[in-house]
XYZ file of N, CA, C and O in Angstrom:
888
model
N 130.251 78.598 118.684
C 129.456 77.934 118.453
C 127.820 79.337 118.000
O 127.569 79.506 119.590
N 126.782 79.598 117.439
C 125.607 80.544 118.242
C 124.855 80.013 119.214
O 125.153 78.626 119.042
N 124.461 80.275 119.921
C 123.001 79.704 120.778
C 122.369 80.552 120.343
O 121.830 81.462 120.236
N 120.956 79.587 120.980
C 119.395 80.116 120.389
C 119.093 79.990 122.450
O 119.482 79.075 122.998
N 117.883 80.541 122.633
C 116.942 80.159 124.001
C 115.760 79.211 123.911
O 115.509 79.665 123.077
N 115.747 78.816 124.336
C 114.607 77.367 124.435
C 114.014 77.350 126.085
O 114.750 77.984 127.288
N 113.022 77.628 126.547
C 111.821 78.277 127.407
C 110.596 77.622 126.200
O 109.614 78.439 125.192
N 109.837 76.410 127.527
C 108.290 76.381 126.983
C 108.983 75.487 125.521
O 109.738 74.932 124.713
N 107.497 75.581 124.342
C 107.637 75.426 123.484
C 108.731 76.234 122.189
O 108.323 76.002 121.171
N 108.646 77.138 123.074
C 110.061 78.590 122.091
C 110.724 78.292 122.171
O 111.551 78.331 122.343
N 111.389 78.750 120.484
C 112.844 78.778 120.267
C 113.174 80.204 120.501
O 113.300 81.296 119.329
N 114.078 80.903 121.107
C 114.528 82.562 120.845
C 115.968 82.659 120.221
O 116.419 82.091 120.939
N 115.620 83.185 118.880
C 116.971 83.006 117.851
C 117.003 83.915 117.640
O 117.259 84.854 116.895
N 118.446 84.502 118.681
C 118.747 85.932 118.590
C 119.701 86.192 117.298
O 119.809 87.419 116.811
N 120.133 85.543 116.530
C 121.119 86.082 115.320
C 120.436 86.462 113.978
O 120.225 87.056 113.177
N 119.036 85.460 114.479
C 117.897 85.753 112.966
C 117.244 86.597 113.655
O 115.657 87.014 112.762
N 117.382 86.918 115.101
C 116.217 88.065 116.097
C 114.999 87.438 115.406
O 113.157 88.612 114.595
N 115.000 85.965 115.710
C 113.329 85.904 115.423
C 112.513 84.785 117.259
O 113.556 84.621 117.362
N 111.183 84.548 117.111
C 110.880 84.039 117.980
C 110.187 83.084 116.941
O 109.169 83.088 116.711
N 110.353 81.552 117.302
C 109.641 80.562 117.247
C 108.295 79.556 117.819
O 109.084 79.891 119.426
N 107.866 78.769 117.791
C 106.426 77.956 119.074
C 106.635 76.875 117.373
O 106.098 76.682 117.157
N 107.888 75.596 118.146
C 108.058 74.635 117.384
C 108.553 75.152 116.429
O 109.321 76.117 116.289
N 108.139 75.115 114.861
C 108.817 75.591 113.441
C 108.225 76.622 113.154
O 108.335 76.615 111.921
N 106.866 76.933 113.760
C 105.874 78.065 113.741
C 106.451 80.086 114.874
O 107.058 79.854 115.518
N 107.535 80.387 113.321
C 107.736 81.652 113.687
C 106.386 82.883 114.408
O 105.113 82.699 113.975
N 106.846 83.019 115.017
C 106.003 84.250 116.006
C 106.114 85.355 116.141
O 107.063 85.812 116.668
N 105.406 86.603 115.414
C 105.543 87.562 114.964
C 105.522 88.479 116.360
O 104.575 88.096 116.901
N 106.577 89.226 115.694
C 106.738 89.935 117.306
C 107.565 91.665 116.708
O 107.945 91.432 115.645
N 106.280 92.174 116.637
C 107.312 93.795 116.519
C 108.683 94.329 117.693
O 108.389 93.262 118.223
N 109.585 94.645 116.903
C 111.183 94.708 117.435
C 110.770 95.453 118.605
O 111.595 94.608 119.252
N 109.905 96.647 119.122
C 110.276 96.474 121.387
C 110.108 95.355 121.566
O 110.468 94.849 122.993
N 108.555 94.857 121.308
C 108.797 93.738 122.399
C 109.658 92.374 121.444
O 109.992 91.939 122.863
N 109.929 92.637 120.749
C 111.200 91.567 120.170
C 112.715 91.590 121.515
O 113.224 90.934 122.114
N 112.833 93.112 121.572
C 113.767 93.497 122.487
C 113.123 93.406 123.905
O 114.578 92.829 124.433
N 112.219 93.728 124.137
C 112.244 93.374 125.449
C 111.955 91.430 126.427
O 112.721 91.280 126.874
N 111.523 90.600 125.412
C 112.189 89.528 125.677
C 113.081 89.496 125.694
O 113.716 88.798 126.576
N 114.332 89.106 124.576
C 115.230 89.900 124.423
C 116.056 89.622 125.785
O 117.223 89.204 126.653
N 116.050 91.375 125.815
C 116.422 91.455 127.638
C 116.264 90.354 127.973
O 117.505 90.243 128.881
N 114.790 90.105 128.218
C 114.244 89.720 130.276
C 114.987 88.459 130.153
O 115.183 87.911 131.139
N 115.069 87.465 128.641
C 115.513 86.257 129.006
C 117.141 86.501 128.624
O 117.843 85.816 130.280
N 117.752 87.121 128.700
C 119.608 87.002 129.083
C 119.508 87.663 130.399
O 120.904 86.977 130.608
N 118.885 88.214 131.044
C 118.937 88.954 132.572
C 118.453 88.202 133.411
O 118.436 88.485 134.779
N 118.180 86.849 132.588
C 117.114 86.296 133.641
C 118.134 85.470 135.103
O 119.013 85.527 134.335
N 117.798 85.442 136.361
C 115.830 85.314 136.516
C 116.443 86.696 137.092
O 115.048 86.331 137.836
N 116.945 87.442 137.010
C 117.273 88.721 137.854
C 116.232 89.618 137.445
O 115.975 89.992 135.912
N 115.157 90.854 137.977
C 114.310 91.058 137.875
C 114.922 92.316 137.318
O 116.027 93.318 138.377
N 113.924 93.158 137.108
C 114.963 94.509 135.890
C 113.967 95.951 136.003
O 112.812 95.072 136.253
N 114.744 96.396 137.054
C 113.429 97.894 137.027
C 112.995 98.210 136.022
O 113.526 98.052 135.273
N 111.985 99.132 135.990
C 111.267 99.630 135.240
C 112.415 100.631 134.413
O 112.222 100.790 133.510
N 112.981 101.059 135.630
C 114.067 102.459 134.920
C 114.872 101.672 134.434
O 115.799 102.088 132.500
N 115.367 100.974 133.927
C 116.223 99.596 133.154
C 115.558 99.467 132.095
O 116.534 99.961 131.482
N 114.157 99.259 132.281
C 114.157 98.714 130.848
C 113.859 99.344 130.328
O 114.149 100.159 129.425
N 113.237 100.961 130.252
C 112.860 102.130 129.279
C 114.531 102.590 128.885
O 114.840 102.935 128.140
N 115.697 102.483 129.666
C 116.779 103.215 129.272
C 117.436 102.225 128.001
O 118.102 102.350 127.388
N 116.452 100.323 128.329
C 117.718 99.366 127.160
C 117.331 100.233 126.028
O 117.119 100.264 124.868
N 114.969 100.098 126.127
C 114.387 100.573 124.352
C 114.052 101.975 124.627
O 114.041 101.502 123.569
N 114.250 102.757 125.293
C 113.934 104.131 124.922
C 115.260 105.087 125.379
O 114.786 105.807 126.030
N 116.488 104.895 124.769
C 117.002 105.987 125.581
C 117.059 106.878 125.096
O 117.287 106.608 123.905
N 117.412 108.033 125.307
C 117.523 109.749 125.749
C 115.677 110.013 125.292
O 115.603 110.910 124.452
N 114.611 108.527 125.728
C 113.363 109.050 124.918
C 112.622 109.470 126.052
O 112.894 107.893 126.757
N 111.009 110.182 126.720
C 110.580 110.000 128.134
C 109.479 108.753 127.073
O 108.540 109.776 126.016
N 108.929 108.054 127.373
C 107.504 107.593 127.424
C 106.978 107.584 128.711
O 108.248 107.073 130.014
N 105.525 107.049 128.856
C 104.963 106.850 130.003
C 105.313 105.245 131.238
O 105.405 104.797 129.830
N 104.951 105.197 132.034
C 105.063 103.245 132.825
C 103.532 102.959 131.638
O 103.856 101.971 131.367
N 102.559 103.534 131.073
C 101.728 102.939 130.529
C 102.289 102.034 128.869
O 101.937 101.086 128.963
N 102.650 102.951 128.049
C 103.564 102.091 127.668
C 104.537 101.065 127.515
O 104.640 100.109 126.504
N 105.158 100.798 129.160
C 106.000 99.375 129.357
C 104.806 98.632 129.369
O 104.862 97.258 129.069
N 103.586 99.161 130.205
C 102.859 97.825 130.439
C 102.202 97.802 129.273
O 101.228 96.141 129.204
N 101.961 97.855 127.692
C 100.646 97.642 126.892
C 102.667 96.710 126.449
O 102.178 96.106 125.596
N 103.015 97.214 126.254
C 104.419 96.395 125.447
C 104.623 94.594 125.976
O 104.037 93.993 126.106
N 104.407 95.185 128.245
C 104.239 93.714 128.166
C 103.390 92.863 128.310
O 103.063 91.600 128.152
N 101.798 93.482 127.994
C 100.613 92.712 127.335
C 101.073 92.095 126.038
O 100.497 90.715 126.263
N 101.681 92.993 125.204
C 101.363 92.331 123.799
C 102.508 91.285 124.229
O 102.353 89.994 123.077
N 103.666 91.241 124.825
C 104.590 89.930 124.245
C 104.389 88.938 125.535
O 104.120 87.710 124.737
N 103.269 89.313 127.236
C 102.563 87.805 127.096
C 101.346 87.192 126.114
O 101.578 86.096 125.881
N 100.833 88.633 125.267
C 99.705 87.359 124.697
C 99.919 86.865 123.027
O 99.587 86.020 122.944
N 101.808 87.538 122.900
C 102.347 86.796 121.386
C 102.994 85.236 122.181
O 103.438 83.820 121.813
N 104.050 85.392 123.647
C 103.031 84.089 124.417
C 102.365 82.922 124.717
O 102.096 82.053 125.584
N 101.093 83.451 124.178
C 99.810 82.494 125.492
C 99.789 82.047 125.874
O 99.136 81.698 126.236
N 99.418 84.217 127.017
C 99.193 84.111 127.936
C 98.551 85.505 128.302
O 98.820 85.921 126.836
N 97.758 85.696 128.672
C 96.469 86.371 129.104
C 97.123 87.854 130.168
O 97.265 86.315 131.317
N 96.557 88.493 130.464
C 95.891 89.664 131.278
C 97.013 89.267 132.459
O 98.971 89.899 131.943
N 97.334 89.516 133.222
C 98.304 88.585 134.327
C 98.514 87.770 134.442
O 99.972 87.713 135.646
N 99.119 87.381 134.051
C 99.488 85.030 133.644
C 100.612 85.357 133.356
O 101.637 86.330 132.883
N 101.754 84.687 134.605
C 103.032 85.276 134.548
C 103.625 83.715 135.111
O 104.666 83.389 135.659
N 103.744 83.801 133.481
C 104.466 81.761 133.246
C 105.592 82.066 132.651
O 106.372 81.480 132.439
N 105.173 83.209 132.062
C 106.863 83.790 131.238
C 107.334 84.806 132.799
O 108.491 84.786 132.671
N 106.559 86.088 131.909
C 107.186 87.445 132.734
C 106.257 87.209 133.938
O 104.959 87.597 133.840
N 106.901 87.385 134.877
C 106.423 88.136 136.263
C 106.688 88.740 136.443
O 107.050 89.979 136.359
N 105.460 90.247 137.917
C 105.428 91.465 137.838
C 105.926 91.258 138.778
O 105.700 91.156 139.698
N 107.113 92.216 139.463
C 107.975 92.664 140.638
C 107.325 94.220 140.651
O 107.391 95.355 140.545
N 106.483 94.146 141.644
C 105.265 94.709 142.105
C 105.738 96.233 142.351
O 106.929 96.104 143.723
N 105.579 96.706 142.043
C 106.216 98.289 142.045
C 107.636 98.409 142.128
O 108.848 99.975 142.260
N 108.125 97.518 141.385
C 109.669 97.901 140.901
C 109.782 97.221 138.795
O 110.279 97.873 139.045
N 109.583 96.522 138.471
C 109.424 96.138 136.962
C 108.925 94.506 137.005
O 108.215 94.566 137.760
N 109.598 93.881 135.958
C 109.241 92.851 136.002
C 110.618 91.832 135.559
O 111.772 92.793 135.312
N 110.417 90.562 135.933
C 112.073 89.448 135.748
C 110.632 87.881 134.986
O 109.405 87.943 134.618
N 111.637 87.814 134.303
C 111.647 86.193 133.201
C 111.602 84.932 134.068
O 113.158 85.283 134.698
N 110.834 84.659 134.073
C 110.419 83.175 135.022
C 110.395 81.859 134.420
O 110.277 80.971 135.288
N 110.092 81.664 133.325
C 110.475 79.996 132.548
C 111.529 79.299 133.233
O 113.374 80.504 132.983
N 111.972 77.730 133.418
C 112.453 77.703 132.561
C 113.609 77.955 131.989
O 112.536 77.874 130.512
N 114.273 78.132 131.350
C 115.375 78.756 129.985
C 116.659 77.752 129.839
O 117.294 77.082 131.074
N 116.646 77.102 128.578
C 118.355 76.653 127.917
C 118.902 76.860 127.377
O 118.189 77.462 126.329
N 120.172 77.397 126.627
C 120.304 77.303 125.703
C 120.346 76.593 124.597
O 121.521 75.161 124.877
N 120.910 76.675 123.901
C 120.372 75.481 122.244
C 121.266 75.738 121.665
O 121.683 77.244 120.786
N 122.277 75.272 120.340
C 122.039 75.564 119.355
C 122.104 76.060 118.731
O 120.506 76.050 118.453
N 122.525 77.365 117.697
C 120.786 77.463 117.464
C 120.620 77.039 116.062
O 120.771 75.970 115.280
N 118.597 77.981 115.507
C 118.242 76.980 113.956
C 118.480 76.512 112.803
O 118.006 75.939 111.875
N 119.984 77.396 113.526
C 120.527 77.902 111.223
C 121.083 78.441 111.315
O 121.936 79.337 112.551
N 121.572 78.860 109.803
C 122.351 80.060 109.698
C 122.053 80.983 109.907
O 121.352 80.823 108.966
N 122.615 82.065 110.280
C 122.064 83.339 110.563
C 122.158 84.303 108.913
O 123.662 83.816 108.410
N 121.338 84.870 108.568
C 122.017 85.718 107.034
C 123.118 86.244 107.194
O 122.986 87.550 108.232
N 123.450 85.880 106.144
C 124.932 87.428 106.386
C 124.179 89.152 106.139
O 123.683 89.344 105.243
N 124.270 89.453 106.570
C 123.578 91.192 106.931
C 125.633 92.174 105.775
O 126.507 91.705 106.604
N 124.848 92.575 104.671
C 125.722 93.507 104.228
C 126.204 95.082 105.016
O 127.977 95.316 104.626
N 125.381 94.665 106.898
C 125.587 96.264 106.657
C 126.276 95.853 108.241
O 125.118 95.297 108.949
N 127.138 96.755 109.179
C 127.915 96.426 110.004
C 126.740 97.405 110.398
O 126.873 97.366 112.242
N 126.897 98.516 110.734
C 125.939 99.809 111.225
C 125.290 101.004 110.020
O 125.683 100.997 108.953
N 124.255 100.734 110.609
C 123.223 101.645 109.680
C 122.390 102.266 111.226
O 122.390 102.532 111.381
N 122.202 104.457 110.400
C 121.405 104.554 111.368
C 121.473 106.187 110.723
O 121.746 106.670 109.589
N 120.475 107.262 110.716
C 119.801 108.232 111.129
C 120.772 109.332 111.408
O 120.027 109.135 113.789
N 121.244 110.126 111.680
C 121.923 111.592 112.114
C 120.759 112.505 112.948
O 120.310 112.921 111.067
N 120.387 112.937 113.635
C 119.220 114.187 113.228
C 120.192 115.836 112.647
O 121.341 115.384 112.806
N 119.795 116.543 112.378
C 119.602 117.706 110.362
C 121.000 117.691 112.676
O 121.588 119.411 111.873
N 119.457 118.578 113.110
C 120.715 119.238 114.471
C 121.775 118.505 115.400
O 122.577 119.875 115.939
N 122.067 118.103 114.367
C 123.370 116.364 115.125
C 123.868 116.354 116.658
O 124.490 116.048 117.557
N 122.780 116.964 116.885
C 122.043 116.439 118.957
C 121.601 114.607 118.791
O 121.498 113.989 119.719
N 120.877 113.493 118.164
C 120.407 112.810 118.139
C 120.919 111.135 116.825
O 121.054 112.322 116.347
N 121.474 110.448 117.936
C 122.135 109.716 116.330
C 120.391 108.395 117.120
O 120.249 107.461 118.177
N 120.050 107.473 115.645
C 118.888 106.786 115.693
C 119.476 105.851 115.152
O 119.176 105.211 114.352
N 119.643 104.965 115.886
C 120.279 103.117 115.872
C 119.621 102.324 114.908
O 117.953 102.684 114.667
N 119.449 102.393 113.548
C 118.390 100.732 112.538
C 119.060 99.850 112.630
O 120.582 98.689 112.812
N 118.090 98.520 113.358
C 118.803 96.622 112.977
C 117.991 96.382 111.646
O 117.203 97.055 110.481
N 118.383 95.199 111.383
C 118.149 94.394 110.659
C 116.581 94.511 110.273
O 116.308 93.393 111.326
N 116.806 94.305 109.070
C 114.876 93.925 109.751
C 114.004 95.489 109.015
O 114.550 96.763 108.613
N 112.685 95.150 109.575
C 112.061 96.198 109.329
C 111.787 97.773 110.661
O 112.036 97.212 111.995
N 111.897 98.658 110.208
C 112.250 99.636 111.692
C 110.642 100.890 110.803
O 110.843 101.405 110.820
N 110.259 101.301 112.467
C 109.480 101.817 112.056
C 109.632 103.564 112.854
O 110.892 103.580 113.088
N 108.899 105.001 111.801
C 109.927 105.859 112.412
C 108.267 106.584 112.167
O 106.885 106.360 111.531
N 108.367 107.189 113.902
C 106.896 108.288 113.854
C 107.013 108.761 114.777
O 108.008 108.320 115.756
N 105.950 109.013 115.361
C 105.406 109.484 116.294
C 105.671 108.463 117.265
O 105.406 109.197 119.172
N 105.183 107.515 117.567
C 104.323 106.787 118.322
C 106.043 106.198 119.004
O 107.024 105.804 118.640
N 105.833 106.083 119.968
C 106.433 105.507 121.234
C 107.456 103.855 120.996
O 108.912 104.224 121.771
N 107.345 103.719 121.168
C 107.126 102.291 120.700
C 108.397 102.569 118.908
O 109.136 101.229 118.594
N 108.728 103.373 118.693
C 109.148 103.616 117.004
C 110.344 103.201 116.839
O 111.160 103.935 117.802
N 111.589 102.687 116.289
C 112.730 102.520 116.686
C 113.259 103.994 115.996
O 114.260 104.345 116.795
N 112.940 105.243 115.144
C 113.105 106.406 114.721
C 111.868 107.029 115.796
O 110.811 107.011 114.581
N 111.977 107.457 116.849
C 110.974 108.512 117.710
C 110.620 109.693 117.816
O 112.038 110.429 117.547
N 109.981 110.639 116.586
C 110.261 111.668 116.697
C 109.403 112.559 116.599
O 108.320 112.376 115.998
N 109.309 112.880 118.171
C 107.591 113.570 118.365
C 108.656 115.229 117.914
O 109.036 116.288 118.349
N 107.293 115.519 116.851
C 107.404 116.160 116.314
C 105.417 117.082 115.884
O 105.523 115.381 115.611
N 105.463 118.108 115.373
C 103.777 117.497 115.399
C 103.412 117.063 113.586
O 102.142 117.247 112.993
N 104.374 117.631 113.068
C 104.194 117.512 111.258
C 104.632 115.649 110.889
O 104.722 115.574 109.673
N 105.187 114.761 111.891
C 105.714 112.753 112.205
C 103.867 112.737 112.390
O 103.338 112.865 113.519
N 103.437 111.483 111.280
C 101.981 110.562 111.735
C 102.382 109.582 112.942
O 104.722 109.390 112.992
N 102.453 109.434 113.880
C 102.011 107.933 114.754
C 102.756 106.883 113.811
O 104.266 106.585 114.067
N 102.889 106.832 113.106
C 103.160 105.828 112.204
C 103.487 105.850 110.373
O 102.970 106.543 109.533
N 104.517 106.841 110.404
C 104.756 107.414 109.880
C 105.697 107.066 108.294
O 105.185 107.116 107.142
N 106.484 106.329 108.558
C 107.755 105.704 107.521
C 108.423 104.543 107.789
O 108.122 103.893 109.322
N 108.437 103.813 107.096
C 109.191 102.190 107.746
C 110.579 102.259 106.673
O 110.509 102.659 105.341
N 111.794 101.766 107.303
C 113.127 101.913 106.698
C 113.503 100.459 107.199
O 113.424 99.279 108.463
N 113.340 99.231 106.533
C 113.860 97.494 106.058
C 115.267 97.514 105.876
O 116.442 98.238 104.617
N 115.752 97.093 106.338
C 117.539 97.229 106.521
C 118.229 95.120 105.577
O 116.838 94.834 107.078
N 118.018 94.965 105.099
C 118.493 93.653 104.666
C 119.156 93.247 104.235
O 120.499 94.289 103.484
N 120.724 92.382 103.985
C 121.231 92.427 103.317
C 121.811 92.906 102.124
O 122.927 92.863 101.738
N 120.210 92.696 101.322
C 120.678 93.285 99.872
C 120.644 94.537 99.924
O 121.266 95.408 98.510
N 120.811 95.443 100.855
C 120.502 96.831 101.169
C 120.115 97.721 101.926
O 118.846 97.342 102.683
N 118.688 99.389 101.590
C 118.668 99.601 103.213
C 117.065 100.186 101.694
O 117.585 101.306 100.649
N 116.075 100.210 102.159
C 114.794 100.834 101.000
C 114.052 101.927 102.841
O 113.701 101.049 103.613
N 113.803 102.653 102.401
C 112.553 103.365 102.871
C 111.427 103.485 102.259
O 110.932 103.506 101.183
N 110.121 103.667 102.915
C 109.062 103.482 102.814
C 108.286 104.512 103.803
O 108.129 104.080 104.275
N 107.273 105.141 102.605
C 105.720 106.485 103.458
C 104.876 105.655 103.788
O 104.791 104.227 102.290
N 105.061 105.941 104.697
C 103.479 104.287 104.982
C 102.036 105.760 105.229
O 100.895 105.108 106.184
N 101.671 106.022 104.018
C 100.203 107.108 104.125
C 100.195 107.784 104.952
O 99.248 108.330 104.980
N 101.325 108.637 105.242
C 102.157 109.738 106.145
C 100.802 111.781 105.842
O 100.191 111.356 104.260
N 100.779 112.104 106.988
C 99.772 113.530 106.405
C 100.615 114.167 105.842
O 100.234 114.906 104.818
N 102.075 113.878 105.911
C 103.066 115.563 105.135
C 104.372 114.654 104.711
O 105.268 115.499 104.319
N 104.130 114.075 104.837
C 104.844 112.974 103.333
C 106.333 112.454 103.513
O 106.657 113.230 105.091
N 107.554 111.743 102.439
C 108.691 111.237 103.731
C 109.691 111.638 102.158
O 108.792 111.668 100.942
N 110.474 112.623 102.027
C 111.111 112.621 100.887
C 112.993 112.305 101.684
O 113.015 112.458 102.447
N 113.471 112.398 99.966
C 114.812 111.460 100.256
C 114.845 112.416 98.787
O 114.741 112.656 98.129
N 115.911 113.156 99.434
C 117.359 114.053 98.333
C 116.072 114.909 97.939
O 116.232 115.559 96.222
N 114.626 115.807 98.906
C 113.875 116.656 98.075
C 112.976 115.565 97.465
O 111.568 117.082 96.689
N 113.208 114.915 97.240
C 112.622 114.218 96.055
C 111.102 113.182 96.760
O 111.229 112.889 97.506
N 110.095 113.039 96.865
C 108.339 113.191 97.598
C 109.248 111.131 97.823
O 108.762 110.775 95.953
N 108.347 111.024 98.274
C 108.988 108.987 98.186
C 107.294 108.475 98.276
O 106.781 108.235 98.979
N 107.090 108.703 96.809
C 106.276 107.327 96.721
C 105.812 106.175 96.149
O 104.740 105.400 96.227
N 106.641 105.709 96.188
C 107.319 103.719 97.197
C 108.180 104.071 97.674
O 108.978 104.476 97.630
N 108.353 102.254 97.783
C 110.080 102.204 98.545
C 111.320 102.797 97.856
O 110.794 102.547 96.309
N 112.197 103.773 98.302
C 113.051 104.239 97.885
C 114.744 103.406 98.101
O 114.601 103.597 99.171
N 115.383 102.829 97.555
C 116.211 102.928 97.922
C 117.848 103.594 99.247
O 116.900 104.843 97.828
N 118.193 103.748 99.371
C 118.871 104.274 100.694
C 120.293 104.058 100.495
O 120.552 103.339 100.315
N 120.576 104.994 99.983
C 123.177 105.497 100.126
C 123.487 106.121 101.431
O 122.879 107.116 101.024
N 124.293 105.776 101.899
C 125.316 106.899 102.022
C 124.815 108.534 102.091
O 125.402 108.361 101.308
N 124.881 108.399 103.178
C 124.958 110.076 103.116
C 122.969 111.290 102.290
O 122.850 111.693 102.120
N 122.072 110.017 102.117
C 120.839 110.618 101.860
C 120.760 111.536 102.190
O 120.517 110.864 103.956
N 120.148 112.464 102.124
C 118.802 113.553 102.962
C 117.967 113.232 103.156
O 117.108 112.805 102.051
N 117.366 112.753 104.260
C 115.869 112.292 104.453
C 115.218 113.977 104.930
O 115.142 113.863 105.807
N 113.932 113.471 104.634
C 113.213 114.536 105.233
C 111.327 113.856 105.411
O 110.850 113.424 105.423
N 111.040 113.948 107.492
C 110.154 112.942 107.513
C 109.253 114.100 108.378
O 109.423 114.658 108.533
N 107.932 114.758 107.925
C 107.544 115.726 107.981
C 108.189 116.720 107.510
O 109.234 116.910 106.598
N 108.640 117.465 108.840
C 109.907 118.686 108.599
C 110.943 118.435 109.301
O 111.910 119.310 109.962
N 110.798 117.164 110.060
C 112.338 116.333 110.487
C 113.139 116.070 109.557
O 113.234 115.033 107.899
N 114.513 116.842 109.179
C 115.433 116.412 108.928
C 116.105 115.300 109.585
O 116.654 115.513 110.321
N 117.154 114.053 108.055
C 117.290 113.242 109.017
C 118.575 113.218 107.484
O 118.533 113.421 106.705
N 120.491 112.195 108.384
C 121.402 112.328 107.749
C 120.811 110.775 107.267
O 121.869 110.278 109.139
N 120.790 110.062 106.548
C 120.945 108.630 106.354
C 122.486 108.281 106.120
O 123.510 108.244 105.309
N 123.115 106.923 107.192
C 124.726 106.988 107.866
C 124.296 105.262 107.915
O 123.758 104.483 108.726
N 125.588 104.760 106.958
C 125.368 103.236 107.285
C 126.940 103.119 107.117
O 127.849 103.542 105.767
N 127.812 101.780 107.224
C 129.294 101.686 107.405
C 129.398 100.538 107.006
O 128.349 99.551 107.372
N 129.984 99.692 106.546
C 130.708 98.708 105.453
C 131.105 97.408 106.151
O 131.690 98.001 106.801
N 130.140 96.032 106.337
C 131.466 95.026 106.336
C 132.554 95.046 106.525
O 133.901 95.550 104.445
N 134.427 94.466 106.808
C 135.493 94.668 106.100
C 135.127 93.447 105.003
O 133.979 92.290 104.756
N 135.268 93.720 103.856
C 135.693 93.422 102.747
C 134.009 94.103 101.581
O 133.771 92.511 100.599
N 133.117 94.208 101.938
C 131.747 94.666 101.353
C 132.049 96.046 100.906
O 132.983 97.509 101.276
N 131.684 96.459 100.127
C 131.935 97.887 99.146
C 130.311 98.825 98.937
O 129.506 97.838 99.331
N 130.483 99.735 99.862
C 128.237 100.320 99.815
C 129.409 101.500 98.832
O 130.372 102.356 99.639
N 128.235 102.468 98.114
C 128.804 103.578 97.329
C 128.237 104.105 98.886
O 127.712 104.908 98.783
N 129.245 105.566 98.378
C 129.093 107.126 99.882
C 128.977 108.183 98.480
O 129.622 108.190 97.779
N 127.775 109.061 98.597
C 127.675 110.318 98.678
C 127.984 111.452 99.304
O 128.775 110.840 100.578
N 128.977 112.639 98.580
C 129.744 113.604 99.625
C 127.956 113.764 100.832
O 127.170 114.134 100.237
N 128.519 114.667 101.935
C 128.230 115.340 102.742
C 127.819 116.715 102.656
O 129.017 116.922 102.561
């Protein structure tokens, strides 16, 4: 049976990738959700900043201020302010730990059935792979983006890719240099298929996806 974690008035449902306060969903950005899930899963162990960085931003350098801002956003989402440590404790000179009493409970409901088990972008040079999760994934220069592209032609919040059971779409977010799929500029949300060529500014990516057993995803020649 699937499980959720309850603490205080909150329920963290990992299968649905959602946090609830009672029956109200608490909006979390993808990186804040990942940070909360990591701290809750490893509780009560204190995690070093290095370990957290490696989990949230593998192969990407971000400064300590980015993690500190993420912790502040998490505390605010949980109804605490500043340096209050009702749920997240700062281990000075080391890292952070989840300190609230928590327990495992049955999931709040069935998780949505995903048609896709793995979706990702391959960098054109073959040196990077960017994993995508179900839901909204941000693309841009911002260090908290799921697809972080350190290139001057990429806007901080350049585009968004949304993975749902029905399929995958890519949407430009008003970027300076545009988003292109198979050479055509994306002026509205564009459905993606396995093998599509995607250009973010001047950065070229290849969209890839694998279907779960029993499903079919039409593939194009790469």
